[in-house]
Steps between C-alpha positions, in 0.01 A plus 500: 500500500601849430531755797169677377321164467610445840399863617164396400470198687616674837251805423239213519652323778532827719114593384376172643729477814362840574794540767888524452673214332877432578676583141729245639189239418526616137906500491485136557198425330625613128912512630599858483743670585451805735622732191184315288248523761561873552426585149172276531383762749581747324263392220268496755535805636557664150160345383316628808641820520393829685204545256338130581285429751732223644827524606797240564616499864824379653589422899731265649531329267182431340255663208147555514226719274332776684290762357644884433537686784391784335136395434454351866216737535271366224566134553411557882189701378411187272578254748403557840158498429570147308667343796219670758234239302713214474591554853185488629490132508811485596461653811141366548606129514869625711319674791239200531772252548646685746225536681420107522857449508682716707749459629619468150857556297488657123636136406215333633235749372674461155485103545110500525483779216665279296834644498354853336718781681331676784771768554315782352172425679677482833635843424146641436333335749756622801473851320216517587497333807333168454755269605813501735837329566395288840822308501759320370474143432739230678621420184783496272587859412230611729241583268261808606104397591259698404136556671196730487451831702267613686387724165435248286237379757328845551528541126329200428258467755658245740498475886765270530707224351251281654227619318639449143234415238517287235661540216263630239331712733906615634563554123220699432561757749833598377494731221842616406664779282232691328528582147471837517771623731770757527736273671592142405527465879171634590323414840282161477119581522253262637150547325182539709236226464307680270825475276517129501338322231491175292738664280723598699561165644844349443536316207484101530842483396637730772270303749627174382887572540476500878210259557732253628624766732113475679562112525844522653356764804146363541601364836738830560485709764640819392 
């Protein structure tokens, strides 16, 4: 292969990965030199120069595409409101285990979510005050537990851990990130009864991911 055929293939590589790659993966992967692998960047970084919306990063060591600085504005504008909707579930189905769970590690949230990443939603929801660090857990590399606050019953009309409902009836309380916000970390908003309708149930999909969750802590005593 060529060093621009190659420049391709790591422009696709880095795209997918979505993260830095060590160029020393590529080095050994098509043998080149340090002196050959340099100029591949450099086609990179020629072909997505200042006036592209993607750039070519470097940082010890490794390479990664990240958008252009200088239009950080408009992609947040696009964005946020993108990731407030597609967080919503996200967030929905993370403070709900938690509250079943708790004490609970980000691991072991991410094991029953099927391995989906729950950082973000564990940002938001301590933003605003949802969940808490409780403790650490006695395990290797201490791992921080998370658990609900004292908000996130008042917000959602609960007395105490003891009185949790079920799960549809848990799921339909919490409404989070409205659509039309200034603030893609806006304060959650419980609706009033009059608010709550058949359509604004959770879906049966969102419902169904943790339904094994209500089996595990039928017998629970939170």
């Amino acid at each position: 292969m060529t060093l621009n055929e190659i420049s391709r293939v790591i422009e696709g590589v880095l795209f997918v990965a979505g993260e830095g790659v060590d160029s020393d993966i590529f080095k050994n992967k098509y043998e080149l030199s340090d002196k050959e692998m340099r100029k591949v960047i450099d086609i990179i970084k020629t072909r997505f120069d200042e006036k592209s919306g993607i750039n070519l990063i470097e940082y010890k060591g490794k390479i990664q595409l990240c958008s252009n600085p200088s239009i950080v504005d408009e992609i947040s504008d696009i964005l946020n409101p993108i990731r407030e909707k597609a967080l919503s579930r996200t967030a929905l189905e993370t403070v709900a285990i938690i509250a079943y769970k708790q004490p609970i590690t980000r691991l072991e949230i991410e094991n029953i979510r099927g391995g989906v990443s729950s950082d973000y939603a564990l940002q938001l929801l301590e933003k605003n005050n949802l969940i808490e660090v409780v403790g650490r857990k006695d395990a290797v590399g201490k791992p921080l537990l998370y658990g609900t606050t004292d908000t996130f019953l008042r917000r959602f009309g609960i007395k105490s851990l003891d009185d949790l409902p079920n799960y549809q009836e848990l799921l339909s309380r919490i409404r989070i990130i409205h659509t039309n916000t200034d603030s893609l970390y806006r304060e959650f908003e419980v609706p009033t009864d009059s608010l709550i309708s058949e359509q604004e149930e959770v879906n049966n999909a969102e419902i169904n991911s943790l339904n094994h969750l209500e089996t595990d802590n039928s017998n629970d005593n939170i």
